[in-house]
mmCIF file with all atom_site columns, C-alpha atoms and ligand atoms in Angstrom:
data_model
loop_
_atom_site.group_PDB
_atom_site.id
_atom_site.type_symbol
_atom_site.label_atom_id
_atom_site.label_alt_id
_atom_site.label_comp_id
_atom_site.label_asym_id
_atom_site.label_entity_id
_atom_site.label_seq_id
_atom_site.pdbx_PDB_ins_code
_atom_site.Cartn_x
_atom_site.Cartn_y
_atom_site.Cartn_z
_atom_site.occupancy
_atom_site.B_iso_or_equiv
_atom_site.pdbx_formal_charge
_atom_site.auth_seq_id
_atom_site.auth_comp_id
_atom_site.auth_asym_id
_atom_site.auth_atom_id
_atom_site.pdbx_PDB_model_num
ATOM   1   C CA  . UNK A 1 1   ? 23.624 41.912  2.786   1.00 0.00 ? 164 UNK A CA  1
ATOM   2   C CA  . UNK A 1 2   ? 26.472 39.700  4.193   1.00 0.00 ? 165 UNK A CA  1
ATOM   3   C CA  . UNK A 1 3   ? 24.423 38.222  6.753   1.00 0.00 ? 166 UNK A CA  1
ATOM   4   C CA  . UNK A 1 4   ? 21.709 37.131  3.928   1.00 0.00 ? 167 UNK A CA  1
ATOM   5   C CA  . UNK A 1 5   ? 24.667 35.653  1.717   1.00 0.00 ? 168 UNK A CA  1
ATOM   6   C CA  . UNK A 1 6   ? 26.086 33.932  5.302   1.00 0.00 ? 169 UNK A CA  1
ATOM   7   C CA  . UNK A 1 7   ? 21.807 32.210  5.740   1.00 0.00 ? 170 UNK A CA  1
ATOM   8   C CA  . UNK A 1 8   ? 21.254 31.214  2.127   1.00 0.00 ? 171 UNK A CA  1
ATOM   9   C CA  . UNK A 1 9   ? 25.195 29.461  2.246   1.00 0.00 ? 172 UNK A CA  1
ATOM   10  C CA  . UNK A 1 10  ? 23.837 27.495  5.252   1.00 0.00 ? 173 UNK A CA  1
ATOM   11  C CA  . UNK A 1 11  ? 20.784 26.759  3.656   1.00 0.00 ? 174 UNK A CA  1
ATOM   12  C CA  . UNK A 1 12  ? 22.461 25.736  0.540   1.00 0.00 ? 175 UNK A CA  1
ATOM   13  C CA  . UNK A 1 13  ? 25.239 23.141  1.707   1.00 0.00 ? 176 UNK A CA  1
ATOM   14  C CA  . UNK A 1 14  ? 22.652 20.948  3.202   1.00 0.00 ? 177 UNK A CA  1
ATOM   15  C CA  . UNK A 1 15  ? 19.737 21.173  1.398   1.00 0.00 ? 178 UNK A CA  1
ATOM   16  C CA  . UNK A 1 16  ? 21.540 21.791  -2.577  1.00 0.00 ? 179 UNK A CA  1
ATOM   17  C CA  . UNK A 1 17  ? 24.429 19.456  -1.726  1.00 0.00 ? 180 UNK A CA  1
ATOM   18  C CA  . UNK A 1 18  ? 23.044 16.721  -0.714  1.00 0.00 ? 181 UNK A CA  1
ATOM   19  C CA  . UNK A 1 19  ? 21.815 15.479  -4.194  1.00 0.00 ? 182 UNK A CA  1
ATOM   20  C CA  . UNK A 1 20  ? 25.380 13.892  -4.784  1.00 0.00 ? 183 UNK A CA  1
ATOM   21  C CA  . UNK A 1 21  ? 24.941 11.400  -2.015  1.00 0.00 ? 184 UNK A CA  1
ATOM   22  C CA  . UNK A 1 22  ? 21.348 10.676  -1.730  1.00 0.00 ? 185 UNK A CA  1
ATOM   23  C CA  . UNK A 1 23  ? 17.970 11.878  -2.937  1.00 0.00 ? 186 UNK A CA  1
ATOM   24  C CA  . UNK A 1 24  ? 16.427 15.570  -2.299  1.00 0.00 ? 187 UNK A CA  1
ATOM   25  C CA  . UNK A 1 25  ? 14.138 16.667  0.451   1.00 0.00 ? 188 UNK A CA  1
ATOM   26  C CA  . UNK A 1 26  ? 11.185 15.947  -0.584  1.00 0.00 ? 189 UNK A CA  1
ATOM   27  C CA  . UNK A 1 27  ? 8.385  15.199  1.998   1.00 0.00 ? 190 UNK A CA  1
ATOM   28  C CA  . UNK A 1 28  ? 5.815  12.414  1.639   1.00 0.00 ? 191 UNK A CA  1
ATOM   29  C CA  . UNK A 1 29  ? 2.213  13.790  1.226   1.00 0.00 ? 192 UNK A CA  1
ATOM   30  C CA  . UNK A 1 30  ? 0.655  13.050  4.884   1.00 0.00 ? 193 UNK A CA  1
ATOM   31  C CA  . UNK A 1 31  ? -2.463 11.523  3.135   1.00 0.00 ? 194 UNK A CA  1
ATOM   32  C CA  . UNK A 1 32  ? -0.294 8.904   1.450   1.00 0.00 ? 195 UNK A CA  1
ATOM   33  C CA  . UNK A 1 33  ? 1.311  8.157   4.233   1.00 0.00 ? 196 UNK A CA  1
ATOM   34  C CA  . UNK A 1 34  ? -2.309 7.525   6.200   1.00 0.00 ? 197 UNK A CA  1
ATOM   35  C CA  . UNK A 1 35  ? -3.466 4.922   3.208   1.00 0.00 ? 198 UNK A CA  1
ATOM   36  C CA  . UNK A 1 36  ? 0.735  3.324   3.310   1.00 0.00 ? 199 UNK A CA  1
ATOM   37  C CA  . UNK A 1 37  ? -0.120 2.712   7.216   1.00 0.00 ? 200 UNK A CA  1
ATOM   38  C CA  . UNK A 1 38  ? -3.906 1.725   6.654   1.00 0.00 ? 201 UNK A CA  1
ATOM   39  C CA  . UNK A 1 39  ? -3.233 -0.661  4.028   1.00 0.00 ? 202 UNK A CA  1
ATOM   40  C CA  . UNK A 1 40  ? -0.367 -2.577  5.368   1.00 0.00 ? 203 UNK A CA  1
ATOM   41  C CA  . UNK A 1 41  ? -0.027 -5.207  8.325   1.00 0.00 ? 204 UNK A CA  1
ATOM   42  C CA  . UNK A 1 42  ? 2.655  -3.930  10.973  1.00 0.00 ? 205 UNK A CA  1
ATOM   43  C CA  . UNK A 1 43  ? 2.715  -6.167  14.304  1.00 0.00 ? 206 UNK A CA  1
ATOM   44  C CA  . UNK A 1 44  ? 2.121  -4.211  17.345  1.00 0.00 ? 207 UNK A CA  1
ATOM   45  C CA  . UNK A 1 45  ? 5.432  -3.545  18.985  1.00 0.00 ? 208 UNK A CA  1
ATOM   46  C CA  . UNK A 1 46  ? 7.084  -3.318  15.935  1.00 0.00 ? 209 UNK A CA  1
ATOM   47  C CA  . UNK A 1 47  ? 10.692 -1.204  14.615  1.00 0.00 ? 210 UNK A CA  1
ATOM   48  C CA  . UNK A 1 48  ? 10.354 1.547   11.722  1.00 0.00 ? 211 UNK A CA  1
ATOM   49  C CA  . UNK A 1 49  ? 13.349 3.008   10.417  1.00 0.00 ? 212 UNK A CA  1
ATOM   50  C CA  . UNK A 1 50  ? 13.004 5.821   8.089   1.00 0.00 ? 213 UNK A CA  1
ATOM   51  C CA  . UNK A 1 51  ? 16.494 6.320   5.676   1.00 0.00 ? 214 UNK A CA  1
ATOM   52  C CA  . UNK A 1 52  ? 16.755 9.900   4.826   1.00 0.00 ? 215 UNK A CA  1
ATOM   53  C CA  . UNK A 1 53  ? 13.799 10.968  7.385   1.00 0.00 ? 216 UNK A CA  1
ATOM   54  C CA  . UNK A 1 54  ? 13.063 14.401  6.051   1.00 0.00 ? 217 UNK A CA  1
ATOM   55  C CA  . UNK A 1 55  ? 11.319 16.768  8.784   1.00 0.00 ? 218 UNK A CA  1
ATOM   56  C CA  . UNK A 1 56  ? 10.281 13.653  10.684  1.00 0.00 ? 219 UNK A CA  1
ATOM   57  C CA  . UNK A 1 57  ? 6.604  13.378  9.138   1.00 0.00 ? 220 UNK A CA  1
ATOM   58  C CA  . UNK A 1 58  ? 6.633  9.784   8.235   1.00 0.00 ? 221 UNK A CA  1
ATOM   59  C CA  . UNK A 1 59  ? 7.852  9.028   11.917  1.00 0.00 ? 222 UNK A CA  1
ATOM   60  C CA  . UNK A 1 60  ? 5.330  11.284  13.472  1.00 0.00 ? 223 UNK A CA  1
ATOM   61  C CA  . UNK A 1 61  ? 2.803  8.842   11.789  1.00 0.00 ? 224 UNK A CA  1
ATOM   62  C CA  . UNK A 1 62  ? 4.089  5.471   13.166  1.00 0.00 ? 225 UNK A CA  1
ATOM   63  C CA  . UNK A 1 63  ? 4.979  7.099   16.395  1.00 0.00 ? 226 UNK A CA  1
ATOM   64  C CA  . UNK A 1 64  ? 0.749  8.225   16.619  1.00 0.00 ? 227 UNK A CA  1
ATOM   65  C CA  . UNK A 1 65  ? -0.167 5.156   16.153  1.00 0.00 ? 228 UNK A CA  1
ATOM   66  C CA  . UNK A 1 66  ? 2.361  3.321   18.976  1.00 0.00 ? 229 UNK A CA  1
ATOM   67  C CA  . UNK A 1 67  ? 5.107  1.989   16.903  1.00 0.00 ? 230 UNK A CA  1
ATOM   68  C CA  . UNK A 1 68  ? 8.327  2.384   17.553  1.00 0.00 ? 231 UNK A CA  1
ATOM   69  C CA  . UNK A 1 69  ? 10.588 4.474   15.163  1.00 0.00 ? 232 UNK A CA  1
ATOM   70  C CA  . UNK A 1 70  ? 14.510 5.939   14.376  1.00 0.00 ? 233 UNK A CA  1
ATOM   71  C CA  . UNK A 1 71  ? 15.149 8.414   11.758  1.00 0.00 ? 234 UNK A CA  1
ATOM   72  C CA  . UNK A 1 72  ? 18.236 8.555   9.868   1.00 0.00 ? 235 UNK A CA  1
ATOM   73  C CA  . UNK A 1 73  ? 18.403 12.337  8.569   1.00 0.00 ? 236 UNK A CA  1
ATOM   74  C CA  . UNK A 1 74  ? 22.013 13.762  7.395   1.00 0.00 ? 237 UNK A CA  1
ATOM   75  C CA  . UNK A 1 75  ? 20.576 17.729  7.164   1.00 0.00 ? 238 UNK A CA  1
ATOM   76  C CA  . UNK A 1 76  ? 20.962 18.242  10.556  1.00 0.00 ? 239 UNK A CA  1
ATOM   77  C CA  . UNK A 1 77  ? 18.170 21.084  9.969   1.00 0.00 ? 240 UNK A CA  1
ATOM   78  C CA  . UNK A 1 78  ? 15.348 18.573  9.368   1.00 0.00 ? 241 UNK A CA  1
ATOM   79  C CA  . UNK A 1 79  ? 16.841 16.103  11.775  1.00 0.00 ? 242 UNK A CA  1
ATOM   80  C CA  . UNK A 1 80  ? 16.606 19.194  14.425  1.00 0.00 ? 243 UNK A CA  1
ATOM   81  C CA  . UNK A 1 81  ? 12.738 19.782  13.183  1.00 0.00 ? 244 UNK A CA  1
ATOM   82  C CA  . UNK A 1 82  ? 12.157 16.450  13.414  1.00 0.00 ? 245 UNK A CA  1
ATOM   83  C CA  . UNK A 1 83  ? 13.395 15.812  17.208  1.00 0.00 ? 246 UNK A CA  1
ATOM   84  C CA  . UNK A 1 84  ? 10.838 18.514  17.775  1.00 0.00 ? 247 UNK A CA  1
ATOM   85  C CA  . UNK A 1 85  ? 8.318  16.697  16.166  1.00 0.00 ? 248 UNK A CA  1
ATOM   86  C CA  . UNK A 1 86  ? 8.695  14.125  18.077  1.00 0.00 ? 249 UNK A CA  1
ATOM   87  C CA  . UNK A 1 87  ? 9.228  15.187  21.245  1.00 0.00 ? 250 UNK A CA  1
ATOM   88  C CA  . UNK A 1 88  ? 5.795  14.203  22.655  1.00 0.00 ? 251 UNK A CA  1
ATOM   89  C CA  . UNK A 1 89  ? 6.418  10.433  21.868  1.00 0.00 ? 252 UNK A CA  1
ATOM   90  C CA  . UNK A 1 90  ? 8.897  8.332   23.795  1.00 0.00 ? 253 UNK A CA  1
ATOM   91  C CA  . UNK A 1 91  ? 9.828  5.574   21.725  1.00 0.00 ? 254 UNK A CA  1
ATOM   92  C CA  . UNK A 1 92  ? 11.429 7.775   19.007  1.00 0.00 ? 255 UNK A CA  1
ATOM   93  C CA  . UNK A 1 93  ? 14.821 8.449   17.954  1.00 0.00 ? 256 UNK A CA  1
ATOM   94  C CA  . UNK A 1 94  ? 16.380 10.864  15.249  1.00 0.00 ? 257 UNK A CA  1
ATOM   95  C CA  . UNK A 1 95  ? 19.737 10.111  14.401  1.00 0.00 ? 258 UNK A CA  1
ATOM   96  C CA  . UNK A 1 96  ? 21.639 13.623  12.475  1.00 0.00 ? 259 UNK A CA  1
ATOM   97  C CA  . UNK A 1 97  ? 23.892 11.023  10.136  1.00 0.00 ? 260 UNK A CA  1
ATOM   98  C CA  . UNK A 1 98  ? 24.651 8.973   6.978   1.00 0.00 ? 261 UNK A CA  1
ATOM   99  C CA  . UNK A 1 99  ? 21.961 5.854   6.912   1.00 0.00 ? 262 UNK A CA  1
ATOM   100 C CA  . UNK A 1 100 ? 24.667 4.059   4.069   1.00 0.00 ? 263 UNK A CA  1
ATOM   101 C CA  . UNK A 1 101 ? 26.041 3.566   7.633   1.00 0.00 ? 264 UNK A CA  1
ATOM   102 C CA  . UNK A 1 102 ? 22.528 2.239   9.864   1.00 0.00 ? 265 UNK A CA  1
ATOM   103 C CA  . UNK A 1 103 ? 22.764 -0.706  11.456  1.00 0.00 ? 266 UNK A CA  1
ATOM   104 C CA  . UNK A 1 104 ? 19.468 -2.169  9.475   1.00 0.00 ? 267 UNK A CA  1
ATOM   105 C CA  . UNK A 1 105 ? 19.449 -5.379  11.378  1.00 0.00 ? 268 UNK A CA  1
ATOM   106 C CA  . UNK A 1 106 ? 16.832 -4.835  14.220  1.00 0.00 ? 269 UNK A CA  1
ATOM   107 C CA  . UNK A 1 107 ? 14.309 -3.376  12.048  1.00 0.00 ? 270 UNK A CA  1
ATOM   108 C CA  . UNK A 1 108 ? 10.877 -4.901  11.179  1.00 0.00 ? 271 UNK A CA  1
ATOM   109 C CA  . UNK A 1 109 ? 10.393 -2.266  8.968   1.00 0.00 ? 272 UNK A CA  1
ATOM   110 C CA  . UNK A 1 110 ? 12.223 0.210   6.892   1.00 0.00 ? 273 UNK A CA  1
ATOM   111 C CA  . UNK A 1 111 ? 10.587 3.275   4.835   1.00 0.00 ? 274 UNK A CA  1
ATOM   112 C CA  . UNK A 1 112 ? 12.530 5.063   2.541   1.00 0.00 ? 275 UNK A CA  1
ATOM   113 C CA  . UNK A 1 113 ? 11.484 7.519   -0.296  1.00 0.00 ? 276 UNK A CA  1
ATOM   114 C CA  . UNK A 1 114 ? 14.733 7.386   -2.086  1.00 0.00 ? 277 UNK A CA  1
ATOM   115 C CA  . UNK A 1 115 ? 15.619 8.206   -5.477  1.00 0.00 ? 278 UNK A CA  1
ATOM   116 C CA  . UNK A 1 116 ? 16.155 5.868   -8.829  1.00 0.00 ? 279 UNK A CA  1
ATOM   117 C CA  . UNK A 1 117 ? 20.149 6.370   -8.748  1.00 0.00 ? 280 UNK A CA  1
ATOM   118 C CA  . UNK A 1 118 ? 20.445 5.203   -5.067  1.00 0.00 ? 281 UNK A CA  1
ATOM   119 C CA  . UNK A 1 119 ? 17.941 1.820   -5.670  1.00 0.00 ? 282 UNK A CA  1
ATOM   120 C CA  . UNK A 1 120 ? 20.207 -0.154  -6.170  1.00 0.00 ? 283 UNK A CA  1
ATOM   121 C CA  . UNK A 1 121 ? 23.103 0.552   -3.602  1.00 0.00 ? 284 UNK A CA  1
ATOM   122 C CA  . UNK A 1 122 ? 19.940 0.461   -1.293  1.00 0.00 ? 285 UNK A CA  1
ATOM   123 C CA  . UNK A 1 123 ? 18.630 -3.056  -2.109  1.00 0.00 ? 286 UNK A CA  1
ATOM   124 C CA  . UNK A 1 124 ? 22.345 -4.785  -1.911  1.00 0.00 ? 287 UNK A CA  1
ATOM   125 C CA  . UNK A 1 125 ? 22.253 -3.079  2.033   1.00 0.00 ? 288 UNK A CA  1
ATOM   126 C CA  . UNK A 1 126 ? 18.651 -4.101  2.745   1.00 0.00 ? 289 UNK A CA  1
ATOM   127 C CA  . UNK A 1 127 ? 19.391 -7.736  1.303   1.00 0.00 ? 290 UNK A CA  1
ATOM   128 C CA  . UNK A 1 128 ? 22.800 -7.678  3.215   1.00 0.00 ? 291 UNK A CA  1
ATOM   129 C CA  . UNK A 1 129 ? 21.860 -6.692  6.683   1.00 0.00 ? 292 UNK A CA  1
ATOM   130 C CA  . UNK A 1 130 ? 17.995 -6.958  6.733   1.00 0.00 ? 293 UNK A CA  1
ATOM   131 C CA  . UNK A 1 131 ? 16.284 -10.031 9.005   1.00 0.00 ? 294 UNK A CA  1
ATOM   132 C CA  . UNK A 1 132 ? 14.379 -11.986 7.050   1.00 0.00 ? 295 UNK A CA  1
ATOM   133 C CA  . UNK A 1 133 ? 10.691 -11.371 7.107   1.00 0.00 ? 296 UNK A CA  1
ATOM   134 C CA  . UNK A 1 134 ? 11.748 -7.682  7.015   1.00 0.00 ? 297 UNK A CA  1
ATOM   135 C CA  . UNK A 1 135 ? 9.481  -5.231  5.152   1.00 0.00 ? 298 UNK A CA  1
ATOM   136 C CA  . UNK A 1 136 ? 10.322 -2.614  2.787   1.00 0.00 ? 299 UNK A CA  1
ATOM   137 C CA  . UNK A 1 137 ? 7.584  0.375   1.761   1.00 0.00 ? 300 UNK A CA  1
ATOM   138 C CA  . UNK A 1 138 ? 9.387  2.022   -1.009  1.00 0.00 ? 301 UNK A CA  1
ATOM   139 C CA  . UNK A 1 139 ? 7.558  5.616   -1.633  1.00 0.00 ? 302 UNK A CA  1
ATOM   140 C CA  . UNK A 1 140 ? 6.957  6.142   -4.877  1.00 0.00 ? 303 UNK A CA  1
ATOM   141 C CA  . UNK A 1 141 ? 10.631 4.362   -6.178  1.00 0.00 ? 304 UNK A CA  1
ATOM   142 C CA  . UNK A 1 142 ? 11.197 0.479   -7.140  1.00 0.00 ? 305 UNK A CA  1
ATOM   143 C CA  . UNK A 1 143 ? 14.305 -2.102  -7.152  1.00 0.00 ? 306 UNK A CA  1
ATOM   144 C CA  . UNK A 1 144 ? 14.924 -2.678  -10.980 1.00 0.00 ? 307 UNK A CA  1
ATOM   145 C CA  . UNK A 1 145 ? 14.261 -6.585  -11.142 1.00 0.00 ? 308 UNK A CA  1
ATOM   146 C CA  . UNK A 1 146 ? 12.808 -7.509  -8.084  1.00 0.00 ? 309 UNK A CA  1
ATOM   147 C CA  . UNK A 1 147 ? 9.490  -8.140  -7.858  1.00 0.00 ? 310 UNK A CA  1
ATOM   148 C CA  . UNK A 1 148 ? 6.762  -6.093  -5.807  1.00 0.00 ? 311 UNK A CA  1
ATOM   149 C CA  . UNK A 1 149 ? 5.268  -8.328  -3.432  1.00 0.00 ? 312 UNK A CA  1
ATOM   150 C CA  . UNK A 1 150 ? 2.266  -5.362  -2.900  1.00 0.00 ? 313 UNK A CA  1
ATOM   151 C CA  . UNK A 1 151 ? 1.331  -1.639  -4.196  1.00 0.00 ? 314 UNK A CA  1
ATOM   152 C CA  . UNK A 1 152 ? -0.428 0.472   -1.585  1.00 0.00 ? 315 UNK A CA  1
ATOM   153 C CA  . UNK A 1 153 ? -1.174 3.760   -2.753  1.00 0.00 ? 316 UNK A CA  1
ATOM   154 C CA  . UNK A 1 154 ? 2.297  5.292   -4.075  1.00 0.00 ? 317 UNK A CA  1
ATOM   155 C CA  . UNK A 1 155 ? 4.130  2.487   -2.088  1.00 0.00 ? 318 UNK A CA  1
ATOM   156 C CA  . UNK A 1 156 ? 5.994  -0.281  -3.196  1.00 0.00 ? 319 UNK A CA  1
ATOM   157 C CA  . UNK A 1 157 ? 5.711  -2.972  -0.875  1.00 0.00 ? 320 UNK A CA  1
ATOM   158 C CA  . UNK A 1 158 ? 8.217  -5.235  -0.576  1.00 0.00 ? 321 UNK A CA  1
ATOM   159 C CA  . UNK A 1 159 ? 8.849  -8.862  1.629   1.00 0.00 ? 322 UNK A CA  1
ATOM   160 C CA  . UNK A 1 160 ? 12.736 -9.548  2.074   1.00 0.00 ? 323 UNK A CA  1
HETATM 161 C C1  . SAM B 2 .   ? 12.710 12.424  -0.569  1.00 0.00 ? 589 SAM B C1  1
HETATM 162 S S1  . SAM B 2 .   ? 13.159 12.972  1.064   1.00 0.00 ? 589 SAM B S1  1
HETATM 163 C C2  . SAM B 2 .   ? 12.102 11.958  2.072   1.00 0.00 ? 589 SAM B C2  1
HETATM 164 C C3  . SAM B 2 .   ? 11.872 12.501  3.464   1.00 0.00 ? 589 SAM B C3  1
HETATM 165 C C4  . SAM B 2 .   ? 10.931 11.665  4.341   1.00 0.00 ? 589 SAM B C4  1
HETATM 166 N N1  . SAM B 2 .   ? 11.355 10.285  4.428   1.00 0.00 ? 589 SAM B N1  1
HETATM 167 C C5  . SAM B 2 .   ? 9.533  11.709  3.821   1.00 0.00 ? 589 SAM B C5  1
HETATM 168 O O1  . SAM B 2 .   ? 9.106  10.697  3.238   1.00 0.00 ? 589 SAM B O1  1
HETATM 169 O O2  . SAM B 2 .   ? 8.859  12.746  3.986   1.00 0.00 ? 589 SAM B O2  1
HETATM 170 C C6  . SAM B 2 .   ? 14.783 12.186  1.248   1.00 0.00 ? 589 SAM B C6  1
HETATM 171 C C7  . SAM B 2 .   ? 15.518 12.604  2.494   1.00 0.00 ? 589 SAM B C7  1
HETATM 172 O O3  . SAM B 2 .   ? 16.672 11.790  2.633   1.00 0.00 ? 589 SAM B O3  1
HETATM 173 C C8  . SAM B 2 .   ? 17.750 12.579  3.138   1.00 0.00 ? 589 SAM B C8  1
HETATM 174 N N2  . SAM B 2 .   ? 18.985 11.876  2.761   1.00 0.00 ? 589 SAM B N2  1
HETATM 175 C C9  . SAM B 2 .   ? 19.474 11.697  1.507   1.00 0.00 ? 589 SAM B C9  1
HETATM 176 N N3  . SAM B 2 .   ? 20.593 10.940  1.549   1.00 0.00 ? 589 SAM B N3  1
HETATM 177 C C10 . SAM B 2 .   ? 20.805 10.638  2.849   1.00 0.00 ? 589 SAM B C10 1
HETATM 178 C C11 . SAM B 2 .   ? 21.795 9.860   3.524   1.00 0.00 ? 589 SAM B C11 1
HETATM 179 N N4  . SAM B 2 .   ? 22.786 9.260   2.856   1.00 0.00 ? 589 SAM B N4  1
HETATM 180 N N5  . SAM B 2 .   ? 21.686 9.724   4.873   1.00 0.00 ? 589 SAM B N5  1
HETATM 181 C C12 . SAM B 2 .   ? 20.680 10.327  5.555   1.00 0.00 ? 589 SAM B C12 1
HETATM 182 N N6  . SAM B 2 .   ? 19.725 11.087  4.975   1.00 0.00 ? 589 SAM B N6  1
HETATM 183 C C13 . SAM B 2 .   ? 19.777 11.221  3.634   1.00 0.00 ? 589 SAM B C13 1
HETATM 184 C C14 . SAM B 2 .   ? 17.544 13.943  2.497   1.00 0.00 ? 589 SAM B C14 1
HETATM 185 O O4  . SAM B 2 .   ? 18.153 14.978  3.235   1.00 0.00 ? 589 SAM B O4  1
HETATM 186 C C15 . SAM B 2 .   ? 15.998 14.043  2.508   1.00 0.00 ? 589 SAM B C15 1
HETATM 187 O O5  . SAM B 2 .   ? 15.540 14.682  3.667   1.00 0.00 ? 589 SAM B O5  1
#
């Protein structure tokens, strides 16, 4: 019994607690992800970072297709899953931290599937510290007041 209470306490702190910093694990559906990639122009050579990287899927998908890509996960569970994931490509990182605190700067592109209470926070640190020419795909969430520059599938595309 104690050792079931001792598994669902470590499953809880970093899955349960981690709505009062940043949104929920929730994966992107892989499909979505497919039509994101397929519908959008990404130079060859280019930098993905995924904020709040989940079990690594999104990366997996950039990786395939020879981009290359750093995660920022802070459950170190799916950050673990996700270094196995991605073990077959080289250009790949997973960071196990806090993307608030990413250095954003490098990065041609940033994904992030985020949640409405953390848009905002997110856009001042993308405007802040993003290059210009930088793009955004926002799954699913938008920046209140700033305008969309494209929609693919559930993706808000965005030109900073
Ligand atoms: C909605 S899920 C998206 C996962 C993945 N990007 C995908 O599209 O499948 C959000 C993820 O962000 C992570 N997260 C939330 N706040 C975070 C933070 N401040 N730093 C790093 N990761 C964070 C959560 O643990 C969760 O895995």
């Amino acid at each position: 019994m104690m050792i079931i209470w001792i598994i669902l306490i470590i499953l809880f702190v970093p899955f349960g607690l981690i709505v009062l910093i940043g949104a929920p694990f929730v994966p992107s559906k892989t499909k979505n992800i497919q039509k994101i990639l397929d519908g959008v122009k990404i130079r060859k050579g280019s930098l993905l970072l995924d904020l709040g990287s989940g079990d690594g899927r999104v990366l997996a998908e950039f990786a395939r297709r020879g981009y290359k890509v750093v995660g920022y996960e802070l459950n170190p569970i799916l950050a673990l899953v996700s270094k196995l994931r991605l073990r077959k490509y080289p250009l790949t990182n997973v960071h196990s931290s806090d993307y608030w605190r990413a250095d954003v700067s490098k990065a041609d592109v940033i994904f992030v599937f985020s949640a409405t209470p953390f848009m905002a926070r997110l856009y001042d640190k993308l405007k802040n510290e993003l290059k210009p020419g930088a793009m955004v795909i926002s799954y699913g969430f938008s920046f209140e007041g700033i305008k969309i520059d494209r929609k693919v599938s559930v993706a808000n595309i965005y030109q900073f």
